[in-house]
Coordinates of C-alpha atoms in Angstrom, one line a residue:
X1 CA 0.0 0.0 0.0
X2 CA 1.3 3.6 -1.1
X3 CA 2.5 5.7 1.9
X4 CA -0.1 8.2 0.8
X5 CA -3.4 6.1 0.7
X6 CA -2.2 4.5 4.5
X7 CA -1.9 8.4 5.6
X8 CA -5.4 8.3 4.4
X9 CA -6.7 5.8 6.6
X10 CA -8.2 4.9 9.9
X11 CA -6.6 1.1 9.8
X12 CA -4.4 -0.1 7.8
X13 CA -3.4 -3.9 7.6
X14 CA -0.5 -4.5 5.7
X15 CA 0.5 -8.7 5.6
X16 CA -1.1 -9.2 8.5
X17 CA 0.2 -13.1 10.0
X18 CA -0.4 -15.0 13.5
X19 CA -0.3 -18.9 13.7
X20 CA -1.2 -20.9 16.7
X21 CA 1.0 -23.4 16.5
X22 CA 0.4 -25.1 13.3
X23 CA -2.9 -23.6 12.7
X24 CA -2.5 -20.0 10.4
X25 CA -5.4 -17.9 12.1
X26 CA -4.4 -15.0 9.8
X27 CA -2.5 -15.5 7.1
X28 CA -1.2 -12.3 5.3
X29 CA -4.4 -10.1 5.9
X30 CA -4.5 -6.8 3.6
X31 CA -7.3 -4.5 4.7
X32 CA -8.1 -0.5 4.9
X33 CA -10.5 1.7 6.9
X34 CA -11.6 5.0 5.3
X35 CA -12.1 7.9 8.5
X36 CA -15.5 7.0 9.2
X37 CA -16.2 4.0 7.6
X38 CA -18.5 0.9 9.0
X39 CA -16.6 -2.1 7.8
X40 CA -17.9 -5.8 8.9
X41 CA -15.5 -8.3 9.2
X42 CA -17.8 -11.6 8.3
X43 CA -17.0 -15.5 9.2
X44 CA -17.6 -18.2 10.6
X45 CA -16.3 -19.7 13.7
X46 CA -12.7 -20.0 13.4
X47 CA -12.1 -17.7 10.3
X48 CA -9.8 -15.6 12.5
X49 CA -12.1 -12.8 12.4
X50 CA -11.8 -12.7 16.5
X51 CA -7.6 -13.1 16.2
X52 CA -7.5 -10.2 13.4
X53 CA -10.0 -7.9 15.9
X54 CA -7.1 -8.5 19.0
X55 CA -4.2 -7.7 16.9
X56 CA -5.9 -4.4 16.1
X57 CA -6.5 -3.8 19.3
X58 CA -3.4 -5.0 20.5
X59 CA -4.2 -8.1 22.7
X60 CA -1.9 -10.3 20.5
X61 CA 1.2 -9.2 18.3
X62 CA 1.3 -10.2 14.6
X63 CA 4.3 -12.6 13.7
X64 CA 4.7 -10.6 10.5
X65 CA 3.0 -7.6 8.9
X66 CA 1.6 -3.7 10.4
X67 CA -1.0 -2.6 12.0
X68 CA -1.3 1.5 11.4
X69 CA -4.0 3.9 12.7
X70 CA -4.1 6.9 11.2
X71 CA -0.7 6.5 9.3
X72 CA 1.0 5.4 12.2
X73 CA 2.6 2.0 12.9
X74 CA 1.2 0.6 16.2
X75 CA 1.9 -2.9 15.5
X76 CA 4.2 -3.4 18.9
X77 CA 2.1 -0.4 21.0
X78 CA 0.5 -1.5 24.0
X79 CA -4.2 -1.7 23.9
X80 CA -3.6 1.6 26.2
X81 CA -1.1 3.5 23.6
X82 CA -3.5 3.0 20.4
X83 CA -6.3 5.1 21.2
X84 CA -9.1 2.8 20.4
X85 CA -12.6 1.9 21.6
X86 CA -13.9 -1.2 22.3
X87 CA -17.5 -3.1 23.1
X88 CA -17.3 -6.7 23.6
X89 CA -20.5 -9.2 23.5
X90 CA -20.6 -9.5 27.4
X91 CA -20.1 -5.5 27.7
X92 CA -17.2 -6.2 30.6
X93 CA -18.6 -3.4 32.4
X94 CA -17.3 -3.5 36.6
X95 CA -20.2 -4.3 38.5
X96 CA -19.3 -2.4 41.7
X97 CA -19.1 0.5 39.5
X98 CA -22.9 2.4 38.7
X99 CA -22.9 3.5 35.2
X100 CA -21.5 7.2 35.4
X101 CA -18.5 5.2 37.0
X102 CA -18.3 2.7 34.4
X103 CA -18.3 5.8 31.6
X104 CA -15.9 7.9 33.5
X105 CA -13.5 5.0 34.4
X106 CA -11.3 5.8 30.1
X107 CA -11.3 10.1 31.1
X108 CA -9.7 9.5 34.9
X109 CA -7.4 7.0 33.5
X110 CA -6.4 9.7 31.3
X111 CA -6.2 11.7 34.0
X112 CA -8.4 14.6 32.6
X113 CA -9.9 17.2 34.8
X114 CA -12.9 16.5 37.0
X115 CA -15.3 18.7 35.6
X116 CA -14.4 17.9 32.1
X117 CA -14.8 14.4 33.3
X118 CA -18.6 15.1 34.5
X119 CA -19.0 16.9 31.6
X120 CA -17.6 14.4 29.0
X121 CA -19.6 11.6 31.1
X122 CA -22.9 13.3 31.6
X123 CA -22.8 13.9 27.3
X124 CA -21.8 10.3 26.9
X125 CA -24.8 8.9 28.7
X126 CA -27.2 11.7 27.3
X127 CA -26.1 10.8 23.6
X128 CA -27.2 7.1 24.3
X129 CA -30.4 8.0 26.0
X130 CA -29.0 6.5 29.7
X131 CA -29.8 10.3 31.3
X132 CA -31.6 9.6 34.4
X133 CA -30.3 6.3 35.4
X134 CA -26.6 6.9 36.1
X135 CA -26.7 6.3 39.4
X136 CA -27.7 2.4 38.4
X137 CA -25.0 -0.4 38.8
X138 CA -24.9 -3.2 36.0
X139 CA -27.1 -5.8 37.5
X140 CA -29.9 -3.1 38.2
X141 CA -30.2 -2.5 34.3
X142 CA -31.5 -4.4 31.0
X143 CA -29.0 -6.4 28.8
X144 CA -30.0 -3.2 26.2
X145 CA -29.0 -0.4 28.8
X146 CA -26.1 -2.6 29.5
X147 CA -25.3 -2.5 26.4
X148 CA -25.3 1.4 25.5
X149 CA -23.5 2.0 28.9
X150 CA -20.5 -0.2 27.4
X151 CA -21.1 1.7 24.3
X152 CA -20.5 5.5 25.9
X153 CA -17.6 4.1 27.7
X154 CA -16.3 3.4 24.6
X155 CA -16.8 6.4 22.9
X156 CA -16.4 9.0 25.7
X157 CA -12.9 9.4 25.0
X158 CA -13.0 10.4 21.4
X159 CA -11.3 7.2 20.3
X160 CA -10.3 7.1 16.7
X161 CA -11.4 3.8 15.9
X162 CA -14.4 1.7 17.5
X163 CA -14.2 -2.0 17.8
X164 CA -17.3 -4.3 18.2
X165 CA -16.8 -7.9 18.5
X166 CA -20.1 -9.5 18.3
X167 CA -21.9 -7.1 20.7
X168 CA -25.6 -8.3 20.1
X169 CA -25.2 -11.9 20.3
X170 CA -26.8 -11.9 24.3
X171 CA -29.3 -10.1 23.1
X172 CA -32.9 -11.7 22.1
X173 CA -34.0 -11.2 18.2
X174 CA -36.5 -7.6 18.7
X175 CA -33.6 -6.1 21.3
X176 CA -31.0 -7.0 18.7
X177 CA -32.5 -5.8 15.3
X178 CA -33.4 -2.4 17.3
X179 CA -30.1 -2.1 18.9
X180 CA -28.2 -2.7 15.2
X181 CA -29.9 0.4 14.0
X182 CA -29.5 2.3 16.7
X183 CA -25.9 1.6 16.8
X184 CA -25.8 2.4 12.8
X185 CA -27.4 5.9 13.4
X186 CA -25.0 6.6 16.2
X187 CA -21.9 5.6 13.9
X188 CA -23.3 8.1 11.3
X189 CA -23.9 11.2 13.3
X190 CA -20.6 11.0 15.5
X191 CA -18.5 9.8 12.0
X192 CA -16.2 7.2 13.8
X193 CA -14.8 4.8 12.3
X194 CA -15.9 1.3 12.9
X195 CA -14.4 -2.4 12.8
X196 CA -17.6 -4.6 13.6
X197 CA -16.9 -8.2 13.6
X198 CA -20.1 -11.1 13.0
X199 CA -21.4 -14.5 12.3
X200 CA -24.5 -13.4 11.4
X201 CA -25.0 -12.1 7.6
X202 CA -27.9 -10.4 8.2
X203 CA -26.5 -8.2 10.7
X204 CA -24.0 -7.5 8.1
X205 CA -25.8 -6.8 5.5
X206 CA -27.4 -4.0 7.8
X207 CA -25.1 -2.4 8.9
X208 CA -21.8 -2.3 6.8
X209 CA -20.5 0.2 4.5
X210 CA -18.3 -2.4 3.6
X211 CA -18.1 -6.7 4.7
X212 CA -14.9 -8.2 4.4
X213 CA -15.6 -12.1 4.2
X214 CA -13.4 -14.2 5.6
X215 CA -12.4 -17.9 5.8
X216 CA -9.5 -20.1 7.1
X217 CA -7.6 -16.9 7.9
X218 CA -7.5 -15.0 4.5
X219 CA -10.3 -12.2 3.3
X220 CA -12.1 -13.8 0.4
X221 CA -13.6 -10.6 -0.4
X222 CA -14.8 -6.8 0.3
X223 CA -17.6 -5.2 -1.3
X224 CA -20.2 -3.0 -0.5
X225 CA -23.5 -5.4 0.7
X226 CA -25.4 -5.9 -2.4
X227 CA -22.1 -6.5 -3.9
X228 CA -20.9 -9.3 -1.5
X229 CA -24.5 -11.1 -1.7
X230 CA -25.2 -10.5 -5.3
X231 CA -21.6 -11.1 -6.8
X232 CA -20.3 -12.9 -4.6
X233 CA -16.7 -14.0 -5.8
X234 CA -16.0 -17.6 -5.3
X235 CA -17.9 -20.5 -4.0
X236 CA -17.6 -20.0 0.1
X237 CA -18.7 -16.2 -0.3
X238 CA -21.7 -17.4 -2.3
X239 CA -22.5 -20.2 0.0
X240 CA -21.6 -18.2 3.3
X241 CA -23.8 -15.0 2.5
X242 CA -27.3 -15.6 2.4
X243 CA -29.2 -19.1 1.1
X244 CA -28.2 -19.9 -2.5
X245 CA -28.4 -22.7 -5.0
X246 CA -24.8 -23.5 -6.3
X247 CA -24.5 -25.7 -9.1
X248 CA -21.3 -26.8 -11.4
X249 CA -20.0 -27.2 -15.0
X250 CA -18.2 -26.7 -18.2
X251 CA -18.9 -24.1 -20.7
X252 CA -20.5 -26.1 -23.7
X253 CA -21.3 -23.1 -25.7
X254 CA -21.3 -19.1 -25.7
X255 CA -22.7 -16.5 -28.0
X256 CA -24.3 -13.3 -28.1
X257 CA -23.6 -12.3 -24.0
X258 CA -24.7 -15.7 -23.0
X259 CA -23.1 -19.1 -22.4
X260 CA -24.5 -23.2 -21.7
X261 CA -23.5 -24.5 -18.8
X262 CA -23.3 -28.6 -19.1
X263 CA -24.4 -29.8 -15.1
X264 CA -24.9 -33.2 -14.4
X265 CA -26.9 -35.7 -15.7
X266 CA -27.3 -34.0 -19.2
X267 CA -28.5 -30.4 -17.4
X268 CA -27.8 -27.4 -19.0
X269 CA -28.0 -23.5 -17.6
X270 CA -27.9 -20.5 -19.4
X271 CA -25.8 -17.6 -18.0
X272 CA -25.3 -13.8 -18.8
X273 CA -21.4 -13.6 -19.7
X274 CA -18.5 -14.7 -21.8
X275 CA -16.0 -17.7 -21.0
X276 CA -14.2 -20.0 -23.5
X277 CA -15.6 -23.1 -24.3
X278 CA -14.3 -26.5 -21.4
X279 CA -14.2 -23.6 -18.6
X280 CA -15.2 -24.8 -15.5
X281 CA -17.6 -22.5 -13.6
X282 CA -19.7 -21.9 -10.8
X283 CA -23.0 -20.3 -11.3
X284 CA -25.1 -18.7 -7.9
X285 CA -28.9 -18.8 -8.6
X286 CA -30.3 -17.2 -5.3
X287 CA -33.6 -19.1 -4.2
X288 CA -35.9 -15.4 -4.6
X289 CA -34.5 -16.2 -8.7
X290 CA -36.2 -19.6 -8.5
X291 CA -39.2 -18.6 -10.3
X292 CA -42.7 -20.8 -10.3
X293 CA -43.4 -21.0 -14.3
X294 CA -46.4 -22.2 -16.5
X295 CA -46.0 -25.3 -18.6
X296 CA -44.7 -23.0 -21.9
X297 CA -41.7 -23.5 -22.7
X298 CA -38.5 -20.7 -21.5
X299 CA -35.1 -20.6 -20.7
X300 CA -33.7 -22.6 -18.2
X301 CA -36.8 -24.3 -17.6
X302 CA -36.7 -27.1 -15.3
X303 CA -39.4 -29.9 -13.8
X304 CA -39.3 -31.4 -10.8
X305 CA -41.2 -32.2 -7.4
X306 CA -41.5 -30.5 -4.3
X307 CA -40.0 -32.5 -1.3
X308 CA -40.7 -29.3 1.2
X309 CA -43.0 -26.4 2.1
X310 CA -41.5 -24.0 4.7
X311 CA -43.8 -20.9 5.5
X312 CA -41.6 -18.3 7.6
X313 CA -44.2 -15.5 8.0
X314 CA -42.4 -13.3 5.7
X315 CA -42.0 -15.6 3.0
X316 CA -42.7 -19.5 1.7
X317 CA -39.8 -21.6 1.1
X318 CA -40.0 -24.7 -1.5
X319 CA -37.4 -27.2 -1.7
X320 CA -37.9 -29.2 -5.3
X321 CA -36.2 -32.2 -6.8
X322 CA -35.3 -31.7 -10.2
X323 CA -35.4 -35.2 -12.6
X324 CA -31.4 -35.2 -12.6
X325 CA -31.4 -35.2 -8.5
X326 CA -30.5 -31.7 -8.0
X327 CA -32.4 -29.7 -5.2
X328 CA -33.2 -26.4 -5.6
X329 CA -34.4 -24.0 -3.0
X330 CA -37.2 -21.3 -4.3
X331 CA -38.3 -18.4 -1.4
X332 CA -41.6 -16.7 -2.5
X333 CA -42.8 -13.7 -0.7
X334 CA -46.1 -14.7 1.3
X335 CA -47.8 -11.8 -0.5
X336 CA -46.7 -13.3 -3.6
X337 CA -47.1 -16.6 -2.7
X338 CA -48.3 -19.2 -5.7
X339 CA -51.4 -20.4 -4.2
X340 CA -51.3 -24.0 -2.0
X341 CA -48.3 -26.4 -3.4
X342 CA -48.0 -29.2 -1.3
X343 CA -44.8 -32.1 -1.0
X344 CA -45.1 -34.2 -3.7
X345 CA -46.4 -32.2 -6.5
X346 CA -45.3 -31.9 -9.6
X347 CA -44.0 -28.3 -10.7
X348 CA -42.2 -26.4 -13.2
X349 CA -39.3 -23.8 -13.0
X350 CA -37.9 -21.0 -14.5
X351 CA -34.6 -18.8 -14.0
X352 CA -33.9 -16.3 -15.8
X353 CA -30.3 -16.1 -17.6
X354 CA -29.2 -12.9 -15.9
X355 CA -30.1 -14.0 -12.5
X356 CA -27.4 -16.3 -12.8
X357 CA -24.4 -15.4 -11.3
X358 CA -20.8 -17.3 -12.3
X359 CA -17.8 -17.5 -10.7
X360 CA -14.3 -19.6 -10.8
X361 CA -14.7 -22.7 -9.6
X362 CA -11.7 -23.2 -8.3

């Protein structure tokens, strides 16, 4: 990276290793911040999304690589030296402290003057609607008031980077989804930049400016949200990031911005796009694509039997059995819904060629 577009960063990763043993939890990580960016780091357990968050914030040294913030190399600086705010799924608030004490606790380790202190506090609290119950010690509040009280701690000091590791995953489903948003909007208005690390894709796909996917270590890919889910850019990103159909095969013909697809068992798939003829591809068909079709004929038209009816509330999920074996997975919204198919019945579907997105297979 240029020493010009790291000056112009909040974080900066540059080769970014750490190995446990024989295990590589990151192996040669490459990742920027812009000032007041939202950027999700997505995986699942084990990626070393969790390892890459410590070595940002200090709790473990890299073997090799920098960590910078704000054009500056704090790779070997101490958690305290790096000037960075942090919320943690279990809040680690003290529980003798009340929460005025708990918010205070970063200014008088800074040593700052006690009414700038009060004042600093008393703002803090205010700006995540906690005036009024100050005076309340952890146990005395809800896991949501818990929550924000971690959250002003973390940000009374002006930090220059925020750090979130999983911080809604004790919440229940409602608290969550109104916390993420609340959260968002409180990103936005104060313009801090944000390193927000998940499981959970939907929480991503909320909330990010940015998701950097990860797996086994090594960033797959970063994209804006619609990016990551609709173009994805290899197989686990596609699988990872939402419910998808993934199917396999070699470029049989091409023409005109499309190409055939040869799956198994004598299937063939149309596809927006170019390739050269033996390629082997991936194609993503996501299950909202899987369209219910009449018995006339269209392209990539396909016959099978529905083994499944899921109805979620917000949507009715069908799970058919096409005559080569393959399973596809079609989501209809409820509103939208195609009347009363049942298990077992015969049905016919349709996707269109540029719903289908391709990818490397490799």
């Amino acid at each position: 990276m240029a020493a010009q577009e790291v000056a112009a960063t909040d974080l900066a990763l540059e080769g970014v290793r750490k190995s446990f043993g024989s295990v590589a939890a990151l192996d040669g990580v490459e990742l920027a911040l812009e000032p007041g960016e939202f950027l999700t780091i997505l995986g699942p357990s084990g990626s070393g999304k969790t390892t890459l968050l410590k070595v940002v914030a200090g709790f473990e040294l890299p073997e090799a690589g920098r960590v910078l913030v704000g054009g500056e190399d704090v790779t070997l600086a101490p958690p305290a030296k790096r000037n960075l705010g942090m919320v943690f799924q279990h809040y680690a608030l003290f529980p003798h402290m009340t929460a005025r004490e708990n918010v205070a606790f970063p200014l008088e380790m800074r040593r700052l003057p006690r009414g700038e202190i009060a004042r600093r506090t008393a703002e803090a609290l205010a700006l995540v609607d906690l005036a009024g119950l100050e005076g309340r010690l952890p146990r005395q509040l809800s896991g949501g008031q818990q929550q924000r009280v971690a959250l002003a701690r973390a940000l009374v000091f002006n930090p220059r980077l925020l750090l979130l590791d999983e911080p809604f995953g004790a919440l229940d489903r409602k608290l969550r989804d109104a916390m993420q948003l609340e959260v968002r909007r409180l990103q936005k208005r104060l313009a801090v930049t944000t390193l927000f690390i998940t499981h959970d894709q939907d929480e991503a796909l909320v909330l990010s400016d940015r998701v950097a996917v990860m797996s086994r270590g090594r960033i797959e890919q970063v994209g804006r949200p619609r990016e990551i889910y609709e173009r994805p850019a290899n197989a686990f990103v596609a699988d990872f990031v939402g419910e998808s159909n993934l199917l396999f095969g070699t470029v049989t013909g091409t023409g005109e911005g499309r190409l055939e697809l040869a799956l198994a068992d004598g299937l063939r798939l149309l596809a927006a796009g170019e390739a050269t003829r033996g390629t082997r591809l991936g194609a993503l068909v996501r299950p909202e694509h899987v369209l219910f079709a009449s018995g006339a004929a269209t392209a990539n038209r396909f016959d099978g039997e529905v083994l499944e009816t899921v109805y979620t509330g917000t949507a009715q999920k069908y799970r058919v059995r096409l005559a080569n074996g393959t399973v596809l997975l079609a989501r209809v919204p409820s509103a939208m819904a195609v009347g009363s198919i049942y298990a077992g019945e015969r049905v016919h579907l349709a996707i269109a060629p540029e719903r289908v997105h391709l990818f490397p297979e490799g």
